[in-house]
Coordinates of C-alpha atoms in Angstrom, one line a residue:
X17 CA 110.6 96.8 112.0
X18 CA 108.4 95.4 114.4
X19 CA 109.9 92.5 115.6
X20 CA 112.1 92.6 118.5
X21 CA 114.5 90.3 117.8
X22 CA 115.4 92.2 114.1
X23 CA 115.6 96.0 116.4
X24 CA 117.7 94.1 119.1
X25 CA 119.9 92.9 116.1
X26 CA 120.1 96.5 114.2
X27 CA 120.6 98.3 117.8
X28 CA 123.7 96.3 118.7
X29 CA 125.3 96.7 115.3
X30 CA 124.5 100.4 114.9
X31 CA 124.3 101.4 118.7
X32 CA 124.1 105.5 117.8
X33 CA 121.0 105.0 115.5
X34 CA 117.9 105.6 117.2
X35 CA 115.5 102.4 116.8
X36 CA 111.4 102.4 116.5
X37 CA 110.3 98.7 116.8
X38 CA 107.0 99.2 115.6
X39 CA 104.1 98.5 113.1
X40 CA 104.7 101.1 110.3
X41 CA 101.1 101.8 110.1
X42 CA 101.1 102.9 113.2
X43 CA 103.9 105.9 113.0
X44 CA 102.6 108.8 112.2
X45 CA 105.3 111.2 112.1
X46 CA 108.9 110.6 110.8
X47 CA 112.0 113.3 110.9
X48 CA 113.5 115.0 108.0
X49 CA 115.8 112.8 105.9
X50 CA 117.4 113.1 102.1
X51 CA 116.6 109.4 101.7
X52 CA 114.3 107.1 102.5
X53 CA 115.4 103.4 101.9
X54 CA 112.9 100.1 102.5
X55 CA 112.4 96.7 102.4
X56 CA 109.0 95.7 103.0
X57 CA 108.5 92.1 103.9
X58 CA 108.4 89.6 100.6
X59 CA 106.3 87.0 101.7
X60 CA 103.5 88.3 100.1
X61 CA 105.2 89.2 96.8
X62 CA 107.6 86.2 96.5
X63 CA 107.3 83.3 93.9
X64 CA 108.4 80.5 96.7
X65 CA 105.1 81.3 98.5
X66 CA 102.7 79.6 96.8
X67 CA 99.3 80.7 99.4
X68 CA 100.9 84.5 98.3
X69 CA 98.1 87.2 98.0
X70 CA 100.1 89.6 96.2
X71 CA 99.4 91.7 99.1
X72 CA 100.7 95.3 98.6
X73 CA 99.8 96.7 101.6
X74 CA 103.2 97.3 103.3
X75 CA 105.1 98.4 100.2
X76 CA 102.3 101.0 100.1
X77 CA 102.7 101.9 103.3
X78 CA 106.8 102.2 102.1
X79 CA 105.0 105.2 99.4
X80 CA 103.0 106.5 102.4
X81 CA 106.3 107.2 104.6
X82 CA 108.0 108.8 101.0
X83 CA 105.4 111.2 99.9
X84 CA 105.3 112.4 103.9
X85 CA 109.3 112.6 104.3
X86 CA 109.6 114.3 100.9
X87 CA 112.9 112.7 100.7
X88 CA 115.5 113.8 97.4
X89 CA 115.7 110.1 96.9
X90 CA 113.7 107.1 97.9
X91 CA 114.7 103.4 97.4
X92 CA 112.8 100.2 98.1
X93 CA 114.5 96.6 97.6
X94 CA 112.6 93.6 97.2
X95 CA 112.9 90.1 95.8
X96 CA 112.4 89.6 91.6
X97 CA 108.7 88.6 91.7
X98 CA 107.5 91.7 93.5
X99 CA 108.1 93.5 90.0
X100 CA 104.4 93.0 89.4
X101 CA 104.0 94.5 92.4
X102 CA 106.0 97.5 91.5
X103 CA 104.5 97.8 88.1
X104 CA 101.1 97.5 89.3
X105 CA 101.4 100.8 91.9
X106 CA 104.1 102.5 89.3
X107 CA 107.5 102.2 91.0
X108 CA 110.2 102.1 88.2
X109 CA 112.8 99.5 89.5
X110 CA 116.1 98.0 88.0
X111 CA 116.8 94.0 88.4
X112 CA 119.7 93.4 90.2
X113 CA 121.8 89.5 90.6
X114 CA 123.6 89.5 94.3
X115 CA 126.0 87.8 92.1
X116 CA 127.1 91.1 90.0
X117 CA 127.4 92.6 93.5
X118 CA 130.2 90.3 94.9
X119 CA 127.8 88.2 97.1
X120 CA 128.5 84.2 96.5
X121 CA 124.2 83.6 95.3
X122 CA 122.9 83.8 92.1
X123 CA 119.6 86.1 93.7
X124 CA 118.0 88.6 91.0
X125 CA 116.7 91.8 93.5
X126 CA 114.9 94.3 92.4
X127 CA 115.7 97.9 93.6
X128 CA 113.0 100.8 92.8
X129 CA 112.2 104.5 93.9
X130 CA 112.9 108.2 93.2
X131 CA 116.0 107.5 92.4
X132 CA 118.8 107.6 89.1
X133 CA 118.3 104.0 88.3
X134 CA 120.4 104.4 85.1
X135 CA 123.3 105.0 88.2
X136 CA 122.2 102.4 90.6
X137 CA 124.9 99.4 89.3
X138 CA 127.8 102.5 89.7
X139 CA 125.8 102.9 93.4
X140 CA 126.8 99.2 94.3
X141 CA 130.2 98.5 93.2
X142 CA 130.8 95.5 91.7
X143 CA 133.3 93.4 93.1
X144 CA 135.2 90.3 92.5
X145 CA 133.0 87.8 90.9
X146 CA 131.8 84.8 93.2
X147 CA 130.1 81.3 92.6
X148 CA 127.8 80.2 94.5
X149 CA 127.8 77.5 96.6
X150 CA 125.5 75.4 94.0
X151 CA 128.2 76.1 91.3
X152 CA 130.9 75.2 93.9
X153 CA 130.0 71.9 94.6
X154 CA 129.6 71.5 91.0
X155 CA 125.7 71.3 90.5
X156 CA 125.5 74.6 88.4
X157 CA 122.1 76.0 88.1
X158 CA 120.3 73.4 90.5
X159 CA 118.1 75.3 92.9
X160 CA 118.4 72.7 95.8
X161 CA 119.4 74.3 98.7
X162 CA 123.2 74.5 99.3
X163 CA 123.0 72.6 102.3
X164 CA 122.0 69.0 100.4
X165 CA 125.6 69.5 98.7
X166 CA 127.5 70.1 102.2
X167 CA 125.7 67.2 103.9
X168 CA 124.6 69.3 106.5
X169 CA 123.2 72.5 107.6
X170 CA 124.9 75.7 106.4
X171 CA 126.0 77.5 109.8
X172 CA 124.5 81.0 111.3
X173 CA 128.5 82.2 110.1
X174 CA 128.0 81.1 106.7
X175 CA 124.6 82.1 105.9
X176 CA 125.9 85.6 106.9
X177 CA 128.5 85.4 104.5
X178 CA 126.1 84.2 101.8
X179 CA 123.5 87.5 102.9
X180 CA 127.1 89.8 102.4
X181 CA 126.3 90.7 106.4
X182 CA 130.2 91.6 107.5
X183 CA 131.6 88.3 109.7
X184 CA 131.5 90.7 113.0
X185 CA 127.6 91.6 112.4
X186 CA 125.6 90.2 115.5
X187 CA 122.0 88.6 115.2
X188 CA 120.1 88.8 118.2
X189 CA 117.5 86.1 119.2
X190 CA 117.5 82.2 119.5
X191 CA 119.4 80.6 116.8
X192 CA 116.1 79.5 114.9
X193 CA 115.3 83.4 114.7
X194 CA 119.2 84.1 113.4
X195 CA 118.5 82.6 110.3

């Protein structure tokens, strides 16, 4: 990642990882590894953004770092309306709910790579069903934010919970940039 706040965050929860807060397109060189596992920023490729460009350009550079690492397995995770991304450069990908995964949102992900995708759903474990908070306030498949329902803002703690981020994790930054 390049920006601070997001290496601050990952340093202090993983303190023996070694952290490059930088551009992408500017590393050159990356160690040996047996996977290679990305998230390139969604803005671009997301359906809520309605100036998107379908800009590609940093999931590229995600294929870029792969074909260099020559990693056994590669996975990159995105939101459900990068698919056309994905099918546009070739990247097979599975569809995904955070819901089948335990998380309390109904949030299709898709997940793609060099990797078994027939084996990815045994790769996450699914856990105990959740609602979400929509469908625990009792507005079902409304997609107003949460928040409307609580009559007030969903707290730092509980957006965690909502991302599946354990309660312990720490967010760096001012709370603006926690969320």
């Amino acid at each position: 990642d390049k920006w601070d706040v997001a290496c601050e965050s990952y340093r202090m929860n993983h303190p023996d990882t070694e952290v490059i807060c930088a551009d992408i397109r500017e590393i050159k060189d990356f160690p040996e590894a047996d996977i290679v596992f990305g998230s390139p920023p969604c803005q671009d490729l997301s359906h809520a953004n309605n100036k998107r460009k379908m800009d590609t350009s940093l999931l590229e550079e995600f294929l870029r770092v792969a074909q260099i690492v020559k990693p056994e397995f590669w996975v990159t995770e995105n939101v459900y309306y990068a698919r056309h991304a994905y099918k546009k450069l070739g990247i097979p990908y599975q569809v995904i709910n955070a819901r089948d995964c335990g998380l309390p949102q109904n949030r299709k992900r898709i997940f793609g790579g060099k990797l078994p995708l027939i084996l990815l759903p045994r790769v996450i474990q699914k856990t105990v069903p959740c609602i979400t908070a929509t469908e625990y306030k009792g507005c079902g498949k409304d997609k107003r934010r949460a928040a409307r329902y609580f009559g007030r803002k969903i707290l730092i703690d509980e957006a965690k919970f909502y991302q599946g981020f354990p309660a312990h994790y720490y967010f760096a930054g001012n709370p603006m940039e926690q969320y």
